mmCIF file of C-alpha atoms in Angstrom:
data_model
loop_
_atom_site.group_PDB
_atom_site.id
_atom_site.type_symbol
_atom_site.label_atom_id
_atom_site.label_comp_id
_atom_site.label_asym_id
_atom_site.label_seq_id
_atom_site.Cartn_x
_atom_site.Cartn_y
_atom_site.Cartn_z
ATOM 1 C CA ARG A 1 -23.211 5.053 10.631
ATOM 2 C CA GLY A 2 -20.328 3.303 12.067
ATOM 3 C CA ASN A 3 -17.973 5.621 9.812
ATOM 4 C CA CYS A 4 -15.327 7.716 11.610
ATOM 5 C CA GLY A 5 -15.281 10.713 8.984
ATOM 6 C CA CYS A 6 -16.274 14.360 9.791
ATOM 7 C CA ARG A 7 -18.898 15.700 7.847
ATOM 8 C CA TYR A 8 -22.010 17.683 6.765
ATOM 9 C CA ARG A 9 -24.666 17.616 4.369
ATOM 10 C CA THR A 10 -26.334 20.049 2.522
ATOM 11 C CA ALA A 11 -30.113 20.461 2.036
ATOM 12 C CA ASP A 12 -30.316 17.921 -0.779
ATOM 13 C CA GLY A 13 -28.480 15.332 1.265
ATOM 14 C CA ASP A 14 -24.905 15.465 -1.162
ATOM 15 C CA GLU A 15 -22.357 14.788 1.444
ATOM 16 C CA VAL A 16 -19.959 17.990 1.722
ATOM 17 C CA MET A 17 -16.107 17.923 2.966
ATOM 18 C CA SER A 18 -14.765 21.609 2.738
ATOM 19 C CA GLU A 19 -11.024 22.132 2.122
ATOM 20 C CA GLN A 20 -11.024 23.858 5.459
ATOM 21 C CA THR A 21 -12.909 20.779 7.568
ATOM 22 C CA ALA A 22 -10.298 18.713 5.880
ATOM 23 C CA VAL A 23 -7.264 20.190 6.824
ATOM 24 C CA ARG A 24 -8.460 20.561 10.628
ATOM 25 C CA THR A 25 -9.047 17.032 10.877
ATOM 26 C CA ARG A 26 -6.296 15.411 8.757
ATOM 27 C CA GLU A 27 -4.355 12.686 10.886
ATOM 28 C CA LYS A 28 -0.444 13.361 11.058
ATOM 29 C CA TRP A 29 -0.108 9.551 11.228
ATOM 30 C CA VAL A 30 -1.490 8.855 7.566
ATOM 31 C CA ASP A 31 0.856 11.476 6.023
ATOM 32 C CA ASP A 32 3.583 10.161 7.858
ATOM 33 C CA VAL A 33 2.775 6.366 7.087
ATOM 34 C CA LYS A 34 2.540 7.416 3.073
ATOM 35 C CA VAL A 35 6.272 8.849 3.678
ATOM 36 C CA ILE A 36 7.356 5.795 4.939
ATOM 37 C CA ALA A 37 5.787 3.851 2.301
ATOM 38 C CA CYS A 38 7.308 6.263 -0.283
ATOM 39 C CA ILE A 39 10.542 6.100 0.682
ATOM 40 C CA LEU A 40 10.684 2.595 0.879
ATOM 41 C CA VAL A 41 9.094 2.299 -2.644
ATOM 42 C CA VAL A 42 11.713 4.372 -3.858
ATOM 43 C CA LEU A 43 14.629 2.636 -2.418
ATOM 44 C CA GLY A 44 13.123 -0.479 -3.593
ATOM 45 C CA HIS A 45 13.042 0.436 -7.477
ATOM 46 C CA PHE A 46 16.480 2.580 -7.176
ATOM 47 C CA LEU A 47 18.448 -0.856 -5.401
ATOM 48 C CA ALA A 48 16.864 -2.876 -8.059
ATOM 49 C CA SER A 49 18.288 -0.927 -10.801
ATOM 50 C CA VAL A 50 21.771 -0.053 -9.565
ATOM 51 C CA GLN A 51 22.391 -4.044 -8.632
ATOM 52 C CA SER A 52 24.044 -4.886 -11.943
ATOM 53 C CA TYR A 53 26.964 -2.150 -11.572
ATOM 54 C CA ALA A 54 26.484 -1.631 -7.617
ATOM 55 C CA PRO A 55 25.774 -5.335 -6.157
ATOM 56 C CA GLY A 56 25.085 -5.226 -2.511
ATOM 57 C CA GLY A 57 25.841 -7.953 -0.129
ATOM 58 C CA VAL A 58 23.721 -10.157 2.311
ATOM 59 C CA LEU A 59 21.991 -7.354 4.322
ATOM 60 C CA TYR A 60 21.146 -5.540 1.124
ATOM 61 C CA GLU A 61 19.445 -8.568 -0.377
ATOM 62 C CA TRP A 62 17.559 -9.210 2.857
ATOM 63 C CA PHE A 63 16.021 -5.425 2.799
ATOM 64 C CA HIS A 64 15.131 -5.345 -0.787
ATOM 65 C CA LYS A 65 13.312 -8.388 -0.495
ATOM 66 C CA THR A 66 11.615 -7.829 2.841
ATOM 67 C CA ILE A 67 10.173 -4.391 1.814
ATOM 68 C CA TYR A 68 7.994 -5.931 -0.685
ATOM 69 C CA TYR A 69 6.253 -7.237 1.973
ATOM 70 C CA PHE A 70 4.476 -4.239 3.220
ATOM 71 C CA HIS A 71 5.237 -1.032 1.324
ATOM 72 C CA VAL A 72 3.092 -0.928 -1.185
ATOM 73 C CA PRO A 73 0.248 -2.558 1.318
ATOM 74 C CA LEU A 74 0.727 0.646 3.695
ATOM 75 C CA PHE A 75 0.001 3.101 0.679
ATOM 76 C CA PHE A 76 -3.277 0.928 0.236
ATOM 77 C CA ILE A 77 -4.097 0.708 4.105
ATOM 78 C CA CYS A 78 -4.048 3.992 4.094
ATOM 79 C CA SER A 79 -6.392 5.162 0.909
ATOM 80 C CA GLY A 80 -8.750 2.876 2.327
ATOM 81 C CA TYR A 81 -8.617 4.799 5.544
ATOM 82 C CA LEU A 82 -9.133 7.932 3.862
ATOM 83 C CA TYR A 83 -11.800 6.638 1.648
ATOM 84 C CA GLN A 84 -13.987 5.511 4.706
ATOM 85 C CA LYS A 85 -12.987 8.490 6.448
ATOM 86 C CA TYR A 86 -14.070 11.421 3.836
ATOM 87 C CA SER A 87 -16.560 9.535 1.541
ATOM 88 C CA GLN A 88 -20.022 8.319 1.403
ATOM 89 C CA VAL A 89 -20.496 5.725 -1.242
ATOM 90 C CA ASP A 90 -23.705 3.975 -0.522
ATOM 91 C CA ASP A 91 -26.134 4.542 -4.160
ATOM 92 C CA ILE A 92 -25.895 4.850 -7.543
ATOM 93 C CA LYS A 93 -25.848 8.733 -7.610
ATOM 94 C CA SER A 94 -22.744 8.983 -4.912
ATOM 95 C CA TYR A 95 -20.804 6.067 -6.677
ATOM 96 C CA LEU A 96 -20.850 7.463 -10.079
ATOM 97 C CA LYS A 97 -19.773 10.771 -8.204
ATOM 98 C CA ASN A 98 -17.133 9.009 -6.720
ATOM 99 C CA ILE A 99 -15.809 6.970 -9.736
ATOM 100 C CA SER A 100 -16.064 10.133 -12.237
ATOM 101 C CA LYS A 101 -13.421 11.644 -9.288
ATOM 102 C CA LYS A 102 -11.235 8.942 -9.050
ATOM 103 C CA ALA A 103 -11.052 8.404 -12.514
ATOM 104 C CA LEU A 104 -9.715 11.692 -13.012
ATOM 105 C CA ALA A 105 -7.522 11.877 -10.096
ATOM 106 C CA LEU A 106 -5.917 8.912 -10.854
ATOM 107 C CA GLY A 107 -6.168 8.451 -14.348
ATOM 108 C CA ILE A 108 -4.624 11.725 -15.592
ATOM 109 C CA PRO A 109 -1.188 11.065 -13.793
ATOM 110 C CA TYR A 110 -1.489 7.562 -14.472
ATOM 111 C CA VAL A 111 -1.809 7.645 -18.069
ATOM 112 C CA THR A 112 0.859 10.882 -18.172
ATOM 113 C CA PHE A 113 3.449 9.163 -16.083
ATOM 114 C CA SER A 114 2.786 5.873 -17.780
ATOM 115 C CA SER A 115 3.144 7.424 -20.970
ATOM 116 C CA VAL A 116 6.687 9.088 -20.440
ATOM 117 C CA THR A 117 7.998 6.158 -18.682
ATOM 118 C CA TRP A 118 6.751 4.093 -21.833
ATOM 119 C CA VAL A 119 8.386 6.449 -24.465
ATOM 120 C CA LEU A 120 11.813 6.545 -22.526
ATOM 121 C CA LYS A 121 11.759 2.728 -22.155
ATOM 122 C CA THR A 122 11.066 2.304 -26.136
ATOM 123 C CA VAL A 123 13.815 5.107 -27.231
ATOM 124 C CA PHE A 124 16.598 3.946 -24.730
ATOM 125 C CA SER A 125 15.653 0.288 -24.465
ATOM 126 C CA ARG A 126 19.387 -0.935 -24.263
ATOM 127 C CA ASP A 127 19.953 1.000 -21.206
ATOM 128 C CA VAL A 128 16.847 0.017 -19.016
ATOM 129 C CA ASN A 129 16.360 -3.186 -16.902
ATOM 130 C CA ASN A 130 13.232 -4.497 -17.464
ATOM 131 C CA GLN A 131 12.112 -3.952 -21.067
ATOM 132 C CA ILE A 132 8.349 -3.031 -21.740
ATOM 133 C CA GLY A 133 5.507 -4.099 -23.866
ATOM 134 C CA GLY A 134 3.513 -2.131 -26.417
ATOM 135 C CA PHE A 135 1.936 0.784 -25.279
ATOM 136 C CA CYS A 136 -1.931 -0.364 -25.180
ATOM 137 C CA ASP A 137 -0.837 -3.203 -23.210
ATOM 138 C CA THR A 138 1.071 -1.167 -21.078
ATOM 139 C CA LEU A 139 -1.574 1.496 -20.359
ATOM 140 C CA PHE A 140 -4.650 -0.824 -20.211
ATOM 141 C CA LEU A 141 -3.291 -4.330 -19.366
ATOM 142 C CA HIS A 142 -0.114 -4.525 -17.896
ATOM 143 C CA PRO A 143 0.673 -1.575 -15.850
ATOM 144 C CA THR A 144 4.194 -0.528 -15.184
ATOM 145 C CA ALA A 145 6.022 -0.033 -11.860
ATOM 146 C CA PRO A 146 5.287 1.693 -10.042
ATOM 147 C CA TYR A 147 2.077 3.072 -11.724
ATOM 148 C CA TRP A 148 0.150 -0.399 -11.462
ATOM 149 C CA TYR A 149 -0.808 0.944 -7.850
ATOM 150 C CA LEU A 150 -3.018 3.541 -9.344
ATOM 151 C CA TYR A 151 -4.344 1.246 -11.832
ATOM 152 C CA ALA A 152 -4.979 -1.284 -9.049
ATOM 153 C CA LEU A 153 -6.645 1.275 -6.925
ATOM 154 C CA PHE A 154 -8.939 2.506 -9.443
ATOM 155 C CA PHE A 155 -10.495 -0.893 -9.784
ATOM 156 C CA ILE A 156 -10.608 -1.298 -6.069
ATOM 157 C CA PHE A 157 -12.746 1.974 -5.820
ATOM 158 C CA LEU A 158 -14.874 0.417 -8.309
ATOM 159 C CA VAL A 159 -15.756 -2.575 -6.440
ATOM 160 C CA THR A 160 -15.740 -0.913 -3.195
ATOM 161 C CA PRO A 161 -18.513 0.898 -1.448
ATOM 162 C CA THR A 162 -17.986 2.480 1.936
ATOM 163 C CA PHE A 163 -19.147 0.907 5.027
ATOM 164 C CA SER A 164 -22.314 2.295 6.679
ATOM 165 C CA THR A 165 -22.328 -0.354 9.614
ATOM 166 C CA VAL A 166 -19.973 -2.557 11.600
ATOM 167 C CA LYS A 167 -21.834 -5.284 10.365
ATOM 168 C CA MET A 168 -21.305 -4.451 6.597
ATOM 169 C CA THR A 169 -17.664 -3.707 7.490
ATOM 170 C CA ALA A 170 -17.449 -7.601 8.831
ATOM 171 C CA VAL A 171 -19.069 -8.758 5.292
ATOM 172 C CA GLY A 172 -16.480 -6.516 3.414
ATOM 173 C CA LEU A 173 -13.546 -8.049 5.524
ATOM 174 C CA ALA A 174 -14.742 -11.751 5.346
ATOM 175 C CA VAL A 175 -15.280 -10.865 1.310
ATOM 176 C CA ALA A 176 -11.471 -9.656 1.442
ATOM 177 C CA ILE A 177 -9.747 -12.226 3.444
ATOM 178 C CA ALA A 178 -11.405 -14.738 1.434
ATOM 179 C CA ALA A 179 -10.341 -12.867 -2.195
ATOM 180 C CA LYS A 180 -6.814 -12.853 -0.546
ATOM 181 C CA ALA A 181 -7.094 -17.119 0.313
ATOM 182 C CA TYR A 182 -8.071 -17.672 -3.021
ATOM 183 C CA ILE A 183 -4.889 -15.803 -4.495
ATOM 184 C CA LEU A 184 -2.677 -17.636 -1.864
ATOM 185 C CA THR A 185 -3.811 -21.116 -2.538
ATOM 186 C CA GLY A 186 -2.950 -21.005 -6.004
ATOM 187 C CA GLY A 187 -6.338 -19.072 -7.686
ATOM 188 C CA GLY A 188 -6.115 -16.175 -10.092
ATOM 189 C CA THR A 189 -6.892 -14.818 -13.232
ATOM 190 C CA GLU A 190 -5.069 -13.801 -16.473
ATOM 191 C CA ILE A 191 -6.985 -10.679 -16.171
ATOM 192 C CA TYR A 192 -4.758 -8.416 -14.698
ATOM 193 C CA ALA A 193 -7.196 -6.021 -12.994
ATOM 194 C CA VAL A 194 -9.177 -8.821 -11.581
ATOM 195 C CA SER A 195 -6.266 -10.275 -10.393
ATOM 196 C CA THR A 196 -4.576 -7.100 -8.505
ATOM 197 C CA VAL A 197 -7.949 -6.212 -7.257
ATOM 198 C CA LEU A 198 -8.330 -9.999 -5.568
ATOM 199 C CA THR A 199 -4.492 -9.561 -4.207
ATOM 200 C CA ASN A 200 -5.097 -6.051 -2.653
ATOM 201 C CA GLU A 201 -8.532 -5.398 -1.520
ATOM 202 C CA ILE A 202 -7.567 -7.115 2.167
ATOM 203 C CA TRP A 203 -5.180 -4.134 2.388
ATOM 204 C CA PHE A 204 -7.877 -1.318 1.501
ATOM 205 C CA VAL A 205 -10.510 -2.854 3.345
ATOM 206 C CA LEU A 206 -8.123 -3.233 6.665
ATOM 207 C CA GLY A 207 -7.671 0.643 6.441
ATOM 208 C CA MET A 208 -11.254 1.044 6.169
ATOM 209 C CA SER A 209 -11.572 -1.223 9.406
ATOM 210 C CA ILE A 210 -9.332 0.878 11.277
ATOM 211 C CA CYS A 211 -11.550 4.066 10.554
ATOM 212 C CA VAL A 212 -14.765 2.458 11.161
ATOM 213 C CA PHE A 213 -14.072 0.359 14.391
ATOM 214 C CA ASN A 214 -12.291 3.463 15.560
ATOM 215 C CA VAL A 215 -9.127 1.606 16.231
ATOM 216 C CA GLN A 216 -7.012 3.557 18.943
ATOM 217 C CA LEU A 217 -3.441 3.889 17.766
ATOM 218 C CA HIS A 218 -1.885 6.066 20.387
ATOM 219 C CA GLY A 219 -0.350 4.436 23.504
ATOM 220 C CA LYS A 220 0.926 1.518 22.120
ATOM 221 C CA LYS A 221 4.372 2.159 21.200
ATOM 222 C CA LYS A 222 5.702 -0.927 23.234
ATOM 223 C CA LEU A 223 3.587 -3.216 20.850
ATOM 224 C CA GLY A 224 4.446 -1.293 17.863
ATOM 225 C CA VAL A 225 8.502 -2.094 18.715
ATOM 226 C CA LEU A 226 7.746 -5.591 19.908
ATOM 227 C CA SER A 227 5.621 -6.218 16.677
ATOM 228 C CA GLY A 228 8.470 -4.575 14.824
ATOM 229 C CA LEU A 229 11.024 -7.017 16.500
ATOM 230 C CA ILE A 230 9.095 -9.764 15.390
ATOM 231 C CA PHE A 231 8.833 -9.056 11.817
ATOM 232 C CA VAL A 232 12.438 -8.556 11.892
ATOM 233 C CA ILE A 233 13.188 -12.150 13.032
ATOM 234 C CA LEU A 234 10.819 -13.800 11.258
ATOM 235 C CA SER A 235 11.659 -11.852 7.837
ATOM 236 C CA ILE A 236 15.602 -12.836 8.395
ATOM 237 C CA LEU A 237 14.159 -16.684 8.536
ATOM 238 C CA ALA A 238 12.051 -16.131 5.495
ATOM 239 C CA TYR A 239 15.266 -14.767 3.813
ATOM 240 C CA VAL A 240 17.556 -17.770 5.166
ATOM 241 C CA LYS A 241 14.857 -20.232 4.040
ATOM 242 C CA ASP A 242 14.435 -18.782 0.732
ATOM 243 C CA VAL A 243 10.225 -18.302 1.597
ATOM 244 C CA VAL A 244 8.360 -17.878 -1.853
ATOM 245 C CA PRO A 245 5.612 -15.652 -1.317
ATOM 246 C CA GLY A 246 2.433 -17.076 -0.205
ATOM 247 C CA ALA A 247 0.401 -16.877 3.219
ATOM 248 C CA PHE A 248 3.949 -16.578 5.301
ATOM 249 C CA THR A 249 4.991 -13.704 3.740
ATOM 250 C CA PHE A 250 1.310 -12.195 3.866
ATOM 251 C CA ILE A 251 1.285 -12.609 7.638
ATOM 252 C CA LEU A 252 4.867 -10.713 7.431
ATOM 253 C CA GLY A 253 3.495 -8.025 5.714
ATOM 254 C CA LEU A 254 0.294 -7.903 7.988
ATOM 255 C CA ILE A 255 3.017 -7.396 11.129
ATOM 256 C CA ALA A 256 5.090 -4.874 9.266
ATOM 257 C CA CYS A 257 1.946 -2.619 8.435
ATOM 258 C CA PHE A 258 0.825 -2.863 11.782
ATOM 259 C CA SER A 259 4.352 -2.223 13.408
ATOM 260 C CA VAL A 260 4.828 0.882 11.120
ATOM 261 C CA ILE A 261 1.198 2.155 11.801
ATOM 262 C CA LEU A 262 1.244 1.891 15.729
ATOM 263 C CA LEU A 263 5.359 3.581 15.935
ATOM 264 C CA VAL A 264 4.329 6.258 13.546
ATOM 265 C CA ALA A 265 1.005 7.091 15.252
ATOM 266 C CA ASN A 266 3.113 7.209 18.391
ATOM 267 C CA ASN A 267 5.553 9.488 17.129
ATOM 268 C CA THR A 268 3.541 12.505 16.514
ATOM 269 C CA GLU A 269 5.977 15.335 17.524
ATOM 270 C CA ASN A 270 6.437 18.037 15.050
ATOM 271 C CA SER A 271 9.047 19.992 16.628
ATOM 272 C CA THR A 272 12.029 17.906 16.032
ATOM 273 C CA ILE A 273 13.804 17.179 12.978
ATOM 274 C CA PHE A 274 12.104 13.897 12.422
ATOM 275 C CA GLY A 275 8.997 15.715 12.351
ATOM 276 C CA LYS A 276 10.323 18.606 10.367
ATOM 277 C CA VAL A 277 11.457 16.162 7.484
ATOM 278 C CA MET A 278 8.620 14.058 7.304
ATOM 279 C CA GLY A 279 6.022 16.981 7.361
ATOM 280 C CA PHE A 280 8.080 18.396 4.404
ATOM 281 C CA LEU A 281 8.324 15.059 2.389
ATOM 282 C CA SER A 282 4.504 14.640 3.331
ATOM 283 C CA LYS A 283 3.741 17.333 0.761
ATOM 284 C CA TYR A 284 5.508 15.480 -2.121
ATOM 285 C CA THR A 285 4.680 12.018 -1.828
ATOM 286 C CA MET A 286 2.582 11.847 -4.910
ATOM 287 C CA PRO A 287 4.959 13.651 -7.134
ATOM 288 C CA ILE A 288 8.133 11.495 -5.655
ATOM 289 C CA PHE A 289 6.025 8.202 -6.205
ATOM 290 C CA LEU A 290 5.248 9.399 -10.091
ATOM 291 C CA MET A 291 8.452 10.426 -11.128
ATOM 292 C CA HIS A 292 11.102 8.865 -8.949
ATOM 293 C CA THR A 293 11.789 6.039 -11.535
ATOM 294 C CA ILE A 294 11.746 8.746 -14.532
ATOM 295 C CA MET A 295 14.194 11.026 -12.727
ATOM 296 C CA ALA A 296 16.612 8.015 -11.791
ATOM 297 C CA ALA A 297 16.297 6.086 -14.817
ATOM 298 C CA THR A 298 17.249 9.205 -17.075
ATOM 299 C CA LEU A 299 20.309 9.927 -14.820
ATOM 300 C CA ARG A 300 21.537 6.445 -14.779
ATOM 301 C CA THR A 301 21.201 6.499 -18.746
ATOM 302 C CA ILE A 302 23.287 9.825 -19.071
ATOM 303 C CA LEU A 303 25.929 8.698 -16.501
ATOM 304 C CA LEU A 304 26.278 5.314 -18.369
ATOM 305 C CA ARG A 305 26.242 6.949 -21.529
ATOM 306 C CA VAL A 306 29.388 9.119 -20.588
ATOM 307 C CA ASP A 307 30.959 6.076 -19.513
ATOM 308 C CA VAL A 308 30.467 6.701 -15.410
ATOM 309 C CA THR A 309 29.742 3.307 -14.035
ATOM 310 C CA ASN A 310 31.450 3.867 -10.515
ATOM 311 C CA GLY A 311 28.797 2.327 -8.035
ATOM 312 C CA ILE A 312 29.210 5.067 -5.202
ATOM 313 C CA VAL A 313 28.690 7.712 -7.807
ATOM 314 C CA HIS A 314 25.366 6.450 -9.424
ATOM 315 C CA ILE A 315 24.252 5.628 -5.530
ATOM 316 C CA VAL A 316 24.745 8.746 -4.374
ATOM 317 C CA LEU A 317 23.509 11.082 -7.401
ATOM 318 C CA GLY A 318 20.572 8.373 -7.724
ATOM 319 C CA LEU A 319 19.453 9.007 -4.425
ATOM 320 C CA ILE A 320 19.357 12.665 -4.748
ATOM 321 C CA ILE A 321 17.900 12.901 -8.013
ATOM 322 C CA SER A 322 14.991 9.908 -6.810
ATOM 323 C CA PHE A 323 13.776 12.588 -4.121
ATOM 324 C CA GLY A 324 14.914 16.236 -5.460
ATOM 325 C CA GLY A 325 14.194 15.627 -8.770
ATOM 326 C CA PRO A 326 10.539 15.126 -7.919
ATOM 327 C CA ILE A 327 10.150 17.585 -5.215
ATOM 328 C CA LEU A 328 12.004 20.448 -7.454
ATOM 329 C CA ALA A 329 9.295 19.589 -10.658
ATOM 330 C CA ALA A 330 6.306 19.691 -8.479
ATOM 331 C CA TYR A 331 7.693 23.159 -7.133
ATOM 332 C CA ILE A 332 7.609 24.093 -10.348
ATOM 333 C CA MET A 333 4.686 22.509 -11.751
ATOM 334 C CA GLU A 334 2.193 23.462 -8.849
ATOM 335 C CA ARG A 335 3.168 27.406 -10.203
ATOM 336 C CA THR A 336 1.820 26.282 -13.446
ATOM 337 C CA THR A 337 -1.710 25.533 -13.466
ATOM 338 C CA TRP A 338 -1.677 23.398 -16.624
ATOM 339 C CA LEU A 339 1.080 21.282 -15.575
ATOM 340 C CA GLU A 340 -0.194 20.772 -12.026
ATOM 341 C CA PHE A 341 -3.183 19.460 -13.623
ATOM 342 C CA PHE A 342 -1.086 16.244 -14.365
ATOM 343 C CA LEU A 343 -0.369 15.808 -10.633
ATOM 344 C CA TYR A 344 -3.816 17.330 -9.057
ATOM 345 C CA PRO A 345 -6.336 17.202 -11.919
ATOM 346 C CA ASN A 346 -9.292 17.630 -9.278
ATOM 347 C CA LYS A 347 -7.183 20.401 -7.251
ATOM 348 C CA VAL A 348 -6.862 22.511 -10.344
ATOM 349 C CA LEU A 349 -10.764 22.137 -11.736
ATOM 350 C CA HIS A 350 -11.740 22.806 -8.159
ATOM 351 C CA SER A 351 -9.754 25.773 -8.070
ATOM 352 C CA ARG A 352 -11.155 27.384 -11.488
ATOM 353 C CA SER A 353 -14.490 26.721 -10.642
ATOM 354 C CA ARG A 354 -14.282 28.021 -7.613
ATOM 355 C CA ILE A 355 -12.747 31.168 -9.502
ATOM 356 C CA LYS A 356 -15.546 31.277 -12.211
#
């Protein structure tokens, strides 16, 4: 099929991937890339939230601007890779089954944590950096950060089948490139769901292509270092010249993603401190992604209400709560079935069906 997935079929032709098989074939580089992307997303939101009372210098401004070129694209690449590897969506039956699963897996956490964010931003509107619109507008038309990623990902699943041949992959890449070119040349639409698919489909399809073409990532650490250096140099140039988002920053994003993936794929040692930390964080990327802004914003509001405005205090406590808060919350939620449902609905339903 031109697919890198490990799968077997039942007598009726339905695709099955057992949990045990998924664990055995799980690739560490994907988990580690998601951890790095998650850390950068948290830092991006956190730095933006504290800049009013803890302004940074040139290095801070460069870093904050630069990570937005590639941190979320890394998530899309990983999602595309896993989708192609572990799914087969090539007919109406498999399409409807996949969409129903994704609607649940993405929809439940999206609605839950978007709603919590909306309530907090509405109740404490004078303490937030960015005001929020109406509830229905936020939920269905203009999703708030960081949950727009889940929103966009669902619509990408809605229009993207898995690729069964190399030729089909090439066609998919061409369509994704054309969509991105349309956006980069000033095209677009007022419909957010359409615009976000046109903008981010390329990253998702690139992830699928890594799988289909069975791209060998190992043994290319030097290339990863070199591309990383090129990215840093060009990103500094973009910062100095105040380059607006466009074709150049898109190319920067490609280089950065390429570098991060190669470097991570060639650093798979689990016994090192770095490997152990990455392994631990990989278990909590979803909770951290979903809850870091809620945790940090709540803490910031409390500190400001008690007149604590020291930048160092906000930064230290904010970073601790941004990572530690979601991890602790997830630990508690995973031990209470009805709470875990809001994080991993398909996992909970699957577990209950097995018990029955």
